Amino acid sequence: MIIGKHLKNRFVSSMICMVLLVLTVASGLVMDNPILVRADSLTLSVSYSQLQCGSPVTFTMNASGGSGNYKYMLNCMELWNSDYNGYYYVTDPSRLTGYSDSNMLDITFCASGTYRMQFYVMDMTTYSYTRKIVTLTINDASYPSVESLADGVVSQCRAAGNYSDYDTALWLHDWLVDNCSYDYSGMYCSAEGMLARGNGTCEAYHRAYEMLLKRAGISYGRMEGNGHVWTAVKMDGDWYQVDVTWDDNGYASKGSYENYLYFGIDDYIMNLVHSEHYVHSGYESNSLKNNYLYKSGTIDRWYNKFTSEITSNIASRQETFSMDVSDNIPQGYMDVIYNIVAYKIGVVDWNTDSVNVSLSASYDGSRINVVATYSDKNVSSGSGESDNREETTSGNVGSGTTGNREETTSSGNAGSGTSGSSGVTSSGNSGSGHTTIDKVTMDNFNNNIILAGPTGSLPTIVTGSGTVVDLPDVPDNVVVEEVRDDGSIKAVISVQGPYKDGLDSQITTEYRSPVKISEKDKNAKKILSSIYNGIVVKRLYLLIKGINKNAGR
């Protein structure tokens, strides 16, 4: 009875296997996905030629046992990552070729390291399979490890003078865009693809970017949605969304705005780009301060189209108004760009000399909608006083009258004088051997003072005799003396002559920028560049001392 019971069980097991076989063949399942049990009698060994990088290494798979009717495949290829103490895929397993009649396979390695590879053999008669895991280490001085390559890129970044979170994250983003390309075969899915081969999928862009950010000490996170992967990056205390893959679109001219559309956007804009994106706890991105288009000024290409209309609506005290958006760029681009335009409208200082103005703007896909609030300023005037202005004097100054302006006075004993809105004129006694500069040429635009003179140079000074004194380009000795609580800056320039017409001058200029500048951005030339490129300076005063070069100091 016991024997009969065993025979019955074996019969049932055989019938089950036959049913599985029939179902497998009938369903047309390909043998790339082995689903049947392994056969203990089937074995696989793997040998390979000399290990090297840069040229193919031939792997030979040798099977024994079973029916002798075999097919072979490489199922996955992984690389050890010392950063995380584990292996990661070098190639996407779903992109490998599957089972093949050939038992030989050529693989080209592009980086030193320890690799783990899984080879399979299938008995095509019984449909049983087995696998062989091969671990090998390659050391080739000409092909550094992925970690070493990442270290080298970050070293280049530092050598280029990038230390702030923003500058570092942007430089590393640009390095990937400039040195890598998208792998349309979908094969390479790791940092190895980007750093060692120069191509890979969105997964590879993200993996390479996070490896670089990690070495630069910048926090990062993984974002997913709509079958895509990108990166959350923490810059100067705030989280931002960065999609290096989409910035490296493959058809835009390198360095164009299209290469920066997705650097530093917030969750709202990213959801417009990828509908499946949601706010990730711990990576909440709700700031655009470090958005590239905004921070670099590139957004002004679109923003400037609306400034006149905004100024007009402010002048008529409109509390709500809409501005139509017309552009021939793709709607997806518009969703990014015009939301950033709306952001800039909301943070720019729109105050006038008599009214405080606060604007809030949003983009709805076809229009920019603005809500404005107004509050009057307290205005007073009197002898020796100026309304809404900054004032600096050197020497003894007599009585004078100004209205809504900036004031400059020359050194020496100045008598009474009157100044208009476009400049300053003072008269007084010049000491022996002294030359008095008594007018500073400025432009006046809606009661806001802006610097005269070409981009990259100091204002032109006109002497009392009408002789133009050309001052040099922006000097190196510029000092940011103070960053105020509201984020504005006080930058001081001290320049000494001699200059044309024998004038030897020392000029101290103080800029009180209306633009909020962080502690990490106290780069004097960048500040001056932004001022000279047409930004209205509402609080500016110049202290000018004219001294003959032959006179003592």
Coordinates of C-alpha atoms in Angstrom, one line a residue:
M1 CA 0.0 0.0 0.0
I2 CA 2.8 2.3 0.8
I3 CA 4.5 1.6 -2.6
G4 CA 1.2 2.2 -4.3
K5 CA 0.7 5.5 -2.5
H6 CA 4.2 6.7 -3.7
L7 CA 3.4 5.6 -7.3
K8 CA 0.2 7.5 -7.1
N9 CA 1.9 10.7 -5.9
R10 CA 4.6 10.4 -8.6
F11 CA 1.9 10.0 -11.2
V12 CA 0.1 13.1 -10.0
S13 CA 3.3 15.1 -10.0
S14 CA 4.1 14.0 -13.6
M15 CA 0.6 15.0 -14.7
I16 CA 1.0 18.4 -13.1
C17 CA 4.3 19.0 -14.9
M18 CA 2.8 17.9 -18.2
V19 CA -0.1 20.4 -17.7
L20 CA 2.3 23.2 -16.9
L21 CA 4.3 22.3 -20.1
V22 CA 1.2 22.3 -22.2
L23 CA 0.0 25.6 -20.8
T24 CA 3.5 27.1 -21.3
V25 CA 3.7 26.1 -25.0
A26 CA 0.0 26.9 -25.7
S27 CA 0.3 30.4 -24.2
G28 CA 3.3 31.2 -26.4
L29 CA 5.5 32.3 -23.4
V30 CA 9.0 33.0 -24.6
M31 CA 11.8 31.4 -22.6
D32 CA 13.3 34.7 -21.7
N33 CA 11.3 34.3 -18.5
P34 CA 12.1 30.9 -17.0
I35 CA 9.2 29.9 -14.7
L36 CA 9.7 26.1 -14.3
V37 CA 11.7 24.4 -11.5
R38 CA 15.5 24.0 -11.8
A39 CA 16.9 20.7 -12.7
D40 CA 19.6 19.5 -10.4
S41 CA 21.3 17.7 -13.2
L42 CA 21.8 20.9 -15.2
T43 CA 25.0 22.8 -14.5
L44 CA 26.7 26.0 -15.9
S45 CA 30.2 27.2 -15.8
V46 CA 31.5 30.6 -17.1
S47 CA 35.0 31.5 -18.3
Y48 CA 36.3 34.8 -19.7
S49 CA 39.3 36.3 -21.5
Q50 CA 41.7 38.7 -20.0
L51 CA 40.0 41.4 -17.9
Q52 CA 40.4 44.9 -19.2
C53 CA 38.5 48.2 -19.8
G54 CA 37.9 49.9 -23.1
S55 CA 37.9 46.7 -25.2
P56 CA 35.5 43.7 -25.3
V57 CA 35.9 40.9 -22.8
T58 CA 34.6 37.6 -24.1
F59 CA 32.5 35.4 -21.7
T60 CA 31.9 31.8 -22.6
M61 CA 29.0 29.8 -20.9
N62 CA 29.4 26.0 -20.8
A63 CA 26.4 23.9 -19.8
S64 CA 26.2 20.2 -19.0
G65 CA 23.5 17.7 -18.0
G66 CA 19.9 17.7 -19.2
S67 CA 19.0 17.1 -22.8
G68 CA 22.0 19.1 -24.3
N69 CA 19.6 21.5 -26.1
Y70 CA 20.5 24.8 -24.5
K71 CA 20.0 28.5 -24.7
Y72 CA 22.0 31.1 -22.8
M73 CA 21.7 34.7 -21.5
L74 CA 23.2 37.4 -19.3
N75 CA 20.4 38.3 -16.9
C76 CA 22.0 41.3 -15.1
M77 CA 25.2 43.2 -14.6
E78 CA 25.9 45.0 -11.3
L79 CA 28.7 47.2 -9.9
W80 CA 29.8 47.6 -6.3
N81 CA 29.1 51.1 -4.9
S82 CA 31.4 51.9 -2.0
D83 CA 29.3 55.0 -1.1
Y84 CA 26.3 52.8 -0.1
N85 CA 28.1 49.5 0.5
G86 CA 26.1 47.6 -2.0
Y87 CA 25.6 46.6 -5.7
Y88 CA 23.6 48.5 -8.2
Y89 CA 22.5 47.7 -11.8
V90 CA 24.9 48.9 -14.5
T91 CA 22.5 47.8 -17.2
D92 CA 18.7 47.7 -17.1
P93 CA 17.9 43.9 -16.9
S94 CA 14.7 44.4 -19.0
R95 CA 16.9 45.8 -21.9
L96 CA 19.2 42.8 -22.1
T97 CA 18.8 40.5 -25.1
G98 CA 17.3 37.4 -23.4
Y99 CA 18.1 33.8 -24.3
S100 CA 20.3 33.1 -27.3
D101 CA 21.7 30.1 -29.0
S102 CA 25.2 31.4 -28.6
N103 CA 27.1 30.6 -25.5
M104 CA 29.6 33.5 -26.1
L105 CA 29.0 37.1 -25.1
D106 CA 31.2 40.2 -25.5
I107 CA 31.1 42.9 -22.8
T108 CA 33.0 46.1 -22.7
F109 CA 33.9 47.6 -19.3
C110 CA 34.5 51.3 -18.9
A111 CA 35.4 51.7 -15.3
S112 CA 37.5 49.8 -12.7
G113 CA 35.6 48.2 -9.9
T114 CA 34.0 45.0 -8.7
Y115 CA 31.2 43.6 -10.9
R116 CA 28.7 40.9 -10.2
M117 CA 27.1 39.2 -13.2
Q118 CA 24.3 36.6 -13.4
F119 CA 24.4 34.1 -16.3
Y120 CA 21.6 31.6 -17.1
V121 CA 21.2 28.5 -19.2
M122 CA 17.8 27.0 -20.2
D123 CA 17.3 23.3 -21.2
M124 CA 14.9 23.8 -24.2
T125 CA 13.6 20.2 -23.9
T126 CA 12.7 20.2 -20.2
Y127 CA 12.5 24.0 -19.8
S128 CA 14.5 23.7 -16.6
Y129 CA 17.2 26.3 -16.0
T130 CA 20.1 27.2 -13.7
R131 CA 22.3 30.2 -13.2
K132 CA 25.9 31.1 -12.4
I133 CA 26.9 34.2 -10.5
V134 CA 30.3 35.5 -11.5
T135 CA 32.1 38.2 -9.4
L136 CA 35.2 39.8 -10.8
T137 CA 37.3 42.9 -10.1
I138 CA 39.0 45.1 -12.7
N139 CA 41.8 47.5 -11.9
D140 CA 42.8 49.6 -14.9
A141 CA 44.7 52.9 -14.2
S142 CA 43.4 54.3 -17.5
Y143 CA 39.8 53.7 -16.5
P144 CA 39.2 54.9 -12.9
S145 CA 36.4 53.7 -10.8
V146 CA 33.0 55.6 -10.9
E147 CA 33.7 57.0 -7.4
S148 CA 37.1 58.3 -8.5
L149 CA 35.5 59.9 -11.6
A150 CA 32.9 61.6 -9.4
D151 CA 35.6 62.9 -7.1
G152 CA 37.4 64.4 -10.1
V153 CA 34.3 66.2 -11.3
V154 CA 33.7 67.8 -7.9
S155 CA 37.3 68.8 -7.7
Q156 CA 36.9 70.6 -11.0
C157 CA 33.8 72.3 -9.6
R158 CA 35.7 73.6 -6.6
A159 CA 38.7 74.6 -8.7
A160 CA 36.3 76.8 -10.7
G161 CA 35.4 78.7 -7.5
N162 CA 32.0 77.2 -6.8
Y163 CA 31.3 76.8 -3.1
S164 CA 27.7 78.0 -2.4
D165 CA 25.0 75.4 -2.7
Y166 CA 23.5 77.1 -5.7
D167 CA 26.7 77.6 -7.6
T168 CA 27.8 74.0 -6.9
A169 CA 24.5 72.4 -7.8
L170 CA 24.3 74.5 -11.0
W171 CA 27.9 73.7 -12.1
L172 CA 27.4 69.9 -11.6
H173 CA 24.1 70.1 -13.5
D174 CA 25.9 71.9 -16.3
W175 CA 28.7 69.4 -16.3
L176 CA 26.3 66.5 -16.9
V177 CA 24.4 68.5 -19.6
D178 CA 27.7 69.3 -21.4
N179 CA 29.4 65.9 -21.1
C180 CA 26.5 63.4 -21.3
S181 CA 23.7 62.4 -23.6
Y182 CA 20.5 60.4 -23.3
D183 CA 20.7 56.7 -24.0
Y184 CA 17.7 56.0 -26.3
S185 CA 18.5 52.3 -26.2
G186 CA 17.6 52.4 -22.5
M187 CA 20.5 50.2 -21.6
Y188 CA 22.6 52.1 -19.1
C189 CA 20.8 53.1 -15.9
S190 CA 23.4 54.1 -13.4
A191 CA 26.1 56.7 -12.5
E192 CA 28.5 54.4 -14.4
G193 CA 26.7 55.2 -17.6
M194 CA 27.0 58.9 -17.2
L195 CA 30.4 59.2 -15.6
A196 CA 32.3 56.4 -17.4
R197 CA 30.4 56.1 -20.7
G198 CA 28.8 59.6 -21.2
N199 CA 25.3 58.3 -21.7
G200 CA 22.4 56.8 -19.9
T201 CA 18.7 57.0 -19.0
C202 CA 16.9 59.4 -16.7
E203 CA 17.8 57.0 -13.9
A204 CA 21.5 57.4 -14.9
Y205 CA 21.2 61.2 -14.8
H206 CA 19.7 61.1 -11.4
R207 CA 22.2 58.5 -10.0
A208 CA 25.2 60.5 -11.4
Y209 CA 23.8 63.8 -10.1
E210 CA 23.2 62.4 -6.6
M211 CA 26.7 60.9 -6.5
L212 CA 28.2 64.3 -7.4
L213 CA 25.9 66.2 -4.9
K214 CA 26.8 63.8 -2.1
R215 CA 30.5 64.5 -2.6
A216 CA 29.9 68.2 -2.7
G217 CA 28.0 68.0 0.7
I218 CA 24.6 69.0 -0.8
S219 CA 21.4 67.1 0.3
Y220 CA 19.3 65.5 -2.4
G221 CA 16.3 63.2 -2.9
R222 CA 14.8 60.9 -5.5
M223 CA 11.7 62.1 -7.3
E224 CA 9.5 59.9 -9.6
G225 CA 6.4 60.4 -11.7
N226 CA 5.0 59.6 -15.2
G227 CA 7.6 56.9 -15.6
H228 CA 10.4 59.4 -15.1
V229 CA 13.1 60.1 -12.4
W230 CA 14.6 63.4 -11.4
T231 CA 16.2 65.0 -8.3
A232 CA 15.3 67.1 -5.3
V233 CA 18.2 69.4 -4.3
K234 CA 18.5 71.4 -1.1
M235 CA 20.1 74.8 -1.8
D236 CA 20.7 77.4 0.9
G237 CA 18.2 75.9 3.2
D238 CA 15.3 75.3 0.7
W239 CA 14.4 72.3 -1.4
Y240 CA 14.1 72.6 -5.2
Q241 CA 13.2 70.3 -8.1
V242 CA 15.9 69.7 -10.7
D243 CA 15.5 67.6 -13.8
V244 CA 18.9 67.3 -15.5
T245 CA 17.5 64.8 -18.0
W246 CA 14.9 67.2 -19.4
D247 CA 17.4 70.1 -19.3
D248 CA 19.7 67.9 -21.6
N249 CA 17.1 67.7 -24.3
G250 CA 19.6 67.0 -27.1
Y251 CA 18.4 69.6 -29.5
A252 CA 18.7 72.9 -27.8
S253 CA 21.9 74.9 -28.2
K254 CA 24.1 74.4 -25.3
G255 CA 23.7 77.1 -22.8
S256 CA 20.3 78.3 -24.0
Y257 CA 17.4 78.8 -21.6
E258 CA 16.1 75.4 -22.6
N259 CA 19.0 73.8 -20.8
Y260 CA 17.8 75.4 -17.5
L261 CA 14.0 75.2 -17.6
Y262 CA 13.9 72.6 -14.9
F263 CA 16.7 73.9 -12.6
G264 CA 15.2 75.0 -9.2
I265 CA 11.5 74.9 -9.8
D266 CA 8.9 74.3 -7.1
D267 CA 6.4 71.6 -6.5
Y268 CA 3.6 73.5 -8.2
I269 CA 5.5 74.0 -11.4
M270 CA 6.9 70.4 -11.4
N271 CA 3.3 69.1 -11.1
L272 CA 2.5 71.0 -14.3
V273 CA 5.5 69.3 -16.0
H274 CA 4.8 65.8 -14.5
S275 CA 1.2 65.4 -13.5
E276 CA 2.0 62.5 -11.1
H277 CA 4.4 64.6 -9.1
Y278 CA 3.3 65.3 -5.6
V279 CA 4.7 67.0 -2.5
H280 CA 7.1 64.6 -0.9
S281 CA 7.4 64.9 2.9
G282 CA 10.8 66.2 3.8
Y283 CA 11.4 67.5 0.3
E284 CA 8.7 70.2 0.1
S285 CA 9.8 72.6 -2.6
N286 CA 8.0 75.9 -2.3
S287 CA 10.6 78.5 -3.1
L288 CA 11.9 80.0 -6.4
K289 CA 14.6 82.1 -5.0
N290 CA 17.3 79.8 -6.4
N291 CA 15.5 79.2 -9.7
Y292 CA 18.0 79.6 -12.5
L293 CA 15.9 81.7 -14.8
Y294 CA 15.0 84.1 -12.0
K295 CA 18.4 84.2 -10.2
S296 CA 20.4 84.6 -13.4
G297 CA 18.1 87.3 -14.8
T298 CA 17.3 85.2 -17.9
I299 CA 13.6 85.5 -17.0
D300 CA 13.7 89.2 -17.9
R301 CA 13.4 88.2 -21.6
W302 CA 9.8 87.5 -20.8
Y303 CA 9.2 89.6 -17.7
N304 CA 10.2 92.9 -19.3
K305 CA 7.2 92.6 -21.7
F306 CA 4.9 93.3 -18.8
T307 CA 6.7 96.1 -16.8
S308 CA 5.1 99.0 -18.7
E309 CA 1.6 97.6 -18.3
I310 CA 2.2 96.9 -14.6
T311 CA 3.5 100.5 -14.0
S312 CA 0.5 101.9 -15.8
N313 CA -1.9 99.9 -13.7
I314 CA -0.1 100.9 -10.5
A315 CA -0.3 104.6 -11.5
S316 CA -4.1 104.3 -11.8
R317 CA -4.3 102.3 -8.6
Q318 CA -5.8 99.2 -10.2
E319 CA -6.4 96.6 -7.5
T320 CA -6.8 93.7 -9.9
F321 CA -5.7 93.4 -13.5
S322 CA -4.8 90.7 -16.0
M323 CA -2.2 90.7 -18.8
D324 CA -2.5 88.4 -21.8
V325 CA 0.3 86.1 -22.6
S326 CA 1.2 85.5 -26.2
D327 CA 4.2 83.3 -27.2
N328 CA 5.1 80.8 -29.8
I329 CA 7.0 78.4 -27.5
P330 CA 5.4 75.1 -26.4
Q331 CA 2.8 75.3 -23.7
G332 CA 4.9 73.2 -21.4
Y333 CA 7.7 75.8 -21.6
M334 CA 5.1 78.5 -21.0
D335 CA 3.9 76.8 -17.8
V336 CA 7.4 77.0 -16.4
I337 CA 8.4 80.4 -17.7
Y338 CA 5.3 82.5 -17.0
N339 CA 4.9 81.1 -13.5
I340 CA 8.4 82.3 -12.8
V341 CA 7.5 85.7 -14.4
A342 CA 4.6 85.8 -12.0
Y343 CA 6.9 85.0 -9.1
K344 CA 9.2 87.9 -10.1
I345 CA 6.3 90.3 -10.3
G346 CA 5.5 89.5 -6.7
V347 CA 9.0 90.0 -5.3
V348 CA 10.1 93.1 -7.2
D349 CA 9.9 96.4 -5.4
W350 CA 7.1 98.4 -7.0
N351 CA 7.0 101.2 -4.4
T352 CA 7.0 104.8 -5.6
D353 CA 8.1 107.9 -3.7
S354 CA 4.5 108.4 -2.4
V355 CA 2.9 104.9 -2.3
N356 CA 3.9 101.5 -1.0
V357 CA 2.8 98.9 -3.5
S358 CA 2.5 95.1 -3.0
L359 CA 1.7 92.8 -5.9
S360 CA 0.7 89.1 -6.0
A361 CA 0.7 87.5 -9.4
S362 CA -0.3 84.1 -10.8
Y363 CA -0.3 82.5 -14.3
D364 CA -3.4 80.5 -15.4
G365 CA -2.1 79.2 -18.8
S366 CA -3.0 82.2 -20.9
R367 CA -2.9 85.2 -18.7
I368 CA -1.0 86.7 -15.8
N369 CA -3.4 87.8 -13.1
V370 CA -2.3 90.5 -10.6
V371 CA -3.7 91.6 -7.2
A372 CA -2.4 94.9 -5.9
T373 CA -2.5 96.6 -2.5
Y374 CA -1.6 100.2 -1.9
S375 CA -0.7 102.4 1.1
D376 CA 0.3 106.0 1.1
K377 CA 3.6 107.1 2.5
N378 CA 3.9 110.0 5.0
V379 CA 5.5 112.9 3.1
S380 CA 6.9 116.0 4.7
S381 CA 9.3 118.8 3.6
G382 CA 11.1 121.7 5.1
S383 CA 14.2 123.8 5.0
G384 CA 17.3 121.7 4.8
E385 CA 15.2 118.5 4.5
S386 CA 14.6 116.2 1.6
D387 CA 11.6 113.9 1.0
N388 CA 12.2 110.2 0.6
R389 CA 15.9 110.4 0.0
E390 CA 19.3 109.5 1.2
E391 CA 21.7 112.4 2.0
T392 CA 25.5 112.5 2.5
T393 CA 27.6 115.7 2.8
S394 CA 31.3 116.4 3.2
G395 CA 32.2 119.8 4.6
N396 CA 29.9 122.6 5.8
V397 CA 26.8 122.8 3.8
G398 CA 24.5 125.8 3.6
S399 CA 20.7 125.7 3.3
G400 CA 19.2 124.2 0.2
T401 CA 16.0 122.8 -1.1
T402 CA 15.5 119.3 -2.7
G403 CA 12.4 117.3 -3.6
N404 CA 12.2 113.6 -4.1
R405 CA 15.8 113.2 -5.1
E406 CA 19.3 111.9 -4.2
E407 CA 21.9 114.5 -3.2
T408 CA 25.6 114.9 -3.7
T409 CA 27.8 117.7 -2.4
S410 CA 31.4 118.3 -3.0
S411 CA 34.1 118.7 -0.4
G412 CA 35.1 122.2 0.8
N413 CA 33.0 124.9 2.1
A414 CA 29.8 125.0 0.1
G415 CA 27.6 128.0 -0.1
S416 CA 23.9 128.0 -0.9
G417 CA 22.8 126.2 -4.0
T418 CA 19.7 124.7 -5.6
S419 CA 19.5 121.2 -7.1
G420 CA 17.1 119.9 -9.7
S421 CA 15.9 116.3 -10.1
S422 CA 18.5 115.5 -12.8
G423 CA 21.7 116.4 -11.0
V424 CA 23.4 118.3 -8.2
T425 CA 25.1 121.7 -8.5
S426 CA 26.9 123.3 -5.6
S427 CA 29.0 126.5 -5.5
G428 CA 31.5 127.4 -2.8
N429 CA 35.1 128.3 -2.1
S430 CA 37.8 126.0 -3.4
G431 CA 40.9 126.0 -1.3
S432 CA 44.3 126.7 -2.8
G433 CA 45.3 124.1 -5.3
H434 CA 41.9 122.4 -5.2
T435 CA 39.6 121.5 -8.0
T436 CA 35.9 121.3 -7.2
I437 CA 33.7 118.8 -9.0
D438 CA 30.3 120.4 -8.8
K439 CA 28.0 118.2 -10.9
V440 CA 27.3 114.6 -11.1
T441 CA 25.5 113.6 -14.3
M442 CA 22.6 111.3 -13.7
D443 CA 19.4 110.2 -15.5
N444 CA 16.0 110.6 -13.8
F445 CA 13.4 108.0 -14.5
N446 CA 10.1 108.2 -12.6
N447 CA 11.9 109.9 -9.7
N448 CA 14.3 107.0 -9.4
I449 CA 18.0 107.6 -9.8
I450 CA 19.9 105.3 -12.2
L451 CA 23.5 105.4 -13.1
A452 CA 24.7 107.1 -16.2
G453 CA 27.5 105.7 -18.2
P454 CA 28.0 102.4 -20.2
T455 CA 27.7 98.9 -18.7
G456 CA 30.7 97.9 -16.8
S457 CA 32.0 101.5 -16.0
L458 CA 31.5 104.0 -13.3
P459 CA 29.3 107.1 -13.9
T460 CA 30.8 109.9 -15.9
I461 CA 31.8 112.9 -13.8
V462 CA 31.5 116.5 -15.4
T463 CA 33.7 119.2 -13.8
G464 CA 32.6 122.8 -13.3
S465 CA 34.3 123.8 -16.5
G466 CA 32.4 121.2 -18.5
T467 CA 35.4 118.9 -18.9
V468 CA 34.5 115.2 -18.9
V469 CA 36.6 113.1 -16.5
D470 CA 36.5 109.5 -17.6
L471 CA 36.6 107.1 -14.7
P472 CA 38.0 103.5 -15.0
D473 CA 36.1 100.3 -15.3
V474 CA 34.7 98.7 -12.1
P475 CA 37.7 98.4 -9.7
D476 CA 38.7 95.4 -7.7
N477 CA 38.6 97.3 -4.4
V478 CA 34.9 97.0 -3.9
V479 CA 33.7 96.2 -0.4
V480 CA 30.3 95.0 0.7
E481 CA 30.2 96.7 4.1
E482 CA 26.9 95.6 5.3
V483 CA 24.1 93.2 4.6
R484 CA 21.0 94.6 6.3
D485 CA 18.2 92.8 8.1
D486 CA 15.9 93.2 5.1
G487 CA 18.5 91.6 2.8
S488 CA 19.7 94.7 1.0
I489 CA 23.4 95.5 0.8
K490 CA 25.7 98.5 1.2
A491 CA 28.5 98.3 -1.3
V492 CA 31.4 100.9 -1.2
I493 CA 33.8 101.7 -3.9
S494 CA 37.0 103.6 -3.2
V495 CA 38.9 104.7 -6.4
Q496 CA 42.0 107.0 -6.6
G497 CA 43.3 108.8 -9.7
P498 CA 45.0 110.5 -11.4
Y499 CA 42.6 110.8 -14.3
K500 CA 42.3 113.0 -17.3
D501 CA 42.9 116.8 -17.2
G502 CA 45.3 116.5 -14.3
L503 CA 42.6 115.6 -11.7
D504 CA 43.7 113.3 -9.0
S505 CA 40.5 112.2 -7.2
Q506 CA 39.3 109.9 -4.6
I507 CA 35.7 108.8 -5.1
T508 CA 33.7 106.9 -2.6
T509 CA 30.4 105.6 -3.8
E510 CA 27.9 103.8 -1.7
Y511 CA 25.2 101.6 -3.3
R512 CA 22.2 100.6 -1.2
S513 CA 20.8 97.9 -3.4
P514 CA 17.0 97.4 -3.6
V515 CA 17.7 93.8 -4.5
K516 CA 17.9 91.4 -1.6
I517 CA 21.3 89.7 -1.7
S518 CA 22.2 86.8 0.6
E519 CA 25.4 86.6 2.7
K520 CA 26.8 84.0 0.2
D521 CA 26.4 86.4 -2.7
K522 CA 28.7 89.1 -1.5
N523 CA 30.7 89.0 -4.7
A524 CA 31.3 92.7 -5.5
K525 CA 31.6 92.4 -9.2
K526 CA 28.4 90.4 -9.5
I527 CA 26.6 93.0 -7.5
L528 CA 28.0 95.9 -9.6
S529 CA 27.2 94.0 -12.8
S530 CA 23.6 93.7 -11.8
I531 CA 23.4 97.4 -10.9
Y532 CA 25.1 98.5 -14.1
N533 CA 22.8 96.4 -16.3
G534 CA 19.9 98.8 -15.8
I535 CA 18.6 97.9 -12.4
V536 CA 17.0 101.0 -10.9
V537 CA 18.9 102.1 -7.8
K538 CA 16.4 103.9 -5.6
R539 CA 18.8 104.7 -2.7
L540 CA 22.1 106.0 -4.0
Y541 CA 24.4 108.7 -3.0
L542 CA 27.9 109.8 -4.0
L543 CA 30.5 111.5 -2.0
I544 CA 33.0 113.1 -4.3
K545 CA 36.2 114.8 -3.2
G546 CA 38.2 116.7 -5.8
I547 CA 41.9 117.4 -5.0
N548 CA 44.6 118.7 -7.3
K549 CA 47.3 116.1 -7.8
N550 CA 50.0 118.7 -7.0
A551 CA 48.4 119.6 -3.7
G552 CA 49.1 117.8 -0.5
R553 CA 46.4 115.6 1.0

